[in-house]
Amino acid sequence: MNNKLKVLRAMRDWSQADLAAQLDVSRQAVNAIETGKHDPSLPLAFRISRLFEMKIEEIFDDTQ
């Protein structure tokens, strides 16, 4: 799944560790989501969307 997580994180000057701490996940989990190796669970996708104050669809794109 394509996503804008890396761009959104960089705009706030957050490291992967910073974002992981805010989402209560590991840095490795953030890396896996950013690189498309792992899709977030629905609850995590909602936490990400609330953190960035965006709709899930604005962050994640399921079209290939």
Coordinates of C-alpha atoms in Angstrom, one line a residue:
M1 CA 0.0 0.0 0.0
N2 CA 1.4 3.4 -1.0
N3 CA 1.4 6.0 1.7
K4 CA 2.6 9.6 2.5
L5 CA 3.8 8.7 6.0
K6 CA 7.5 9.5 5.3
V7 CA 6.7 12.8 3.8
L8 CA 4.3 13.8 6.6
R9 CA 6.9 12.8 9.2
A10 CA 9.6 14.7 7.5
M11 CA 7.4 17.9 7.3
R12 CA 7.3 17.8 11.1
D13 CA 11.0 17.1 11.4
W14 CA 10.3 13.8 13.3
S15 CA 12.5 10.8 13.2
Q16 CA 11.0 7.4 12.8
A17 CA 11.6 6.9 16.5
D18 CA 9.7 10.1 17.3
L19 CA 6.7 9.0 15.3
A20 CA 6.9 5.5 16.8
A21 CA 6.8 6.9 20.3
Q22 CA 3.7 9.0 19.5
L23 CA 2.0 6.0 18.0
D24 CA 3.1 3.5 20.7
V25 CA 4.8 1.2 18.1
S26 CA 8.4 0.3 17.4
R27 CA 10.6 2.3 15.1
Q28 CA 10.8 -0.9 12.9
A29 CA 7.0 -0.9 12.5
V30 CA 7.1 2.7 11.3
N31 CA 9.9 1.8 8.8
A32 CA 8.0 -1.2 7.6
I33 CA 4.8 0.9 7.0
E34 CA 6.8 3.7 5.3
T35 CA 8.5 1.3 2.9
G36 CA 5.3 -0.6 2.1
K37 CA 6.5 -3.8 3.6
H38 CA 3.7 -3.8 6.1
D39 CA 0.2 -2.3 6.1
P40 CA -1.0 -0.8 9.4
S41 CA -3.8 -2.4 11.3
L42 CA -7.1 -0.4 11.1
P43 CA -6.7 0.9 14.7
L44 CA -3.1 2.1 13.9
A45 CA -4.3 3.7 10.7
F46 CA -6.9 5.6 12.7
R47 CA -4.2 6.7 15.2
I48 CA -2.0 7.9 12.4
S49 CA -4.8 9.8 10.7
R50 CA -5.7 11.5 14.0
L51 CA -2.1 12.4 14.7
F52 CA -1.7 14.1 11.3
E53 CA -5.3 15.4 11.3
M54 CA -6.0 13.9 8.0
K55 CA -8.4 11.3 6.6
I56 CA -7.0 7.8 6.3
E57 CA -7.5 8.0 2.5
E58 CA -5.3 11.1 2.4
I59 CA -2.4 9.2 3.9
F60 CA -2.8 5.7 2.5
D61 CA -3.6 4.8 -1.1
D62 CA -4.6 1.2 -1.8
T63 CA -4.5 1.5 -5.6
Q64 CA -1.5 0.0 -7.3

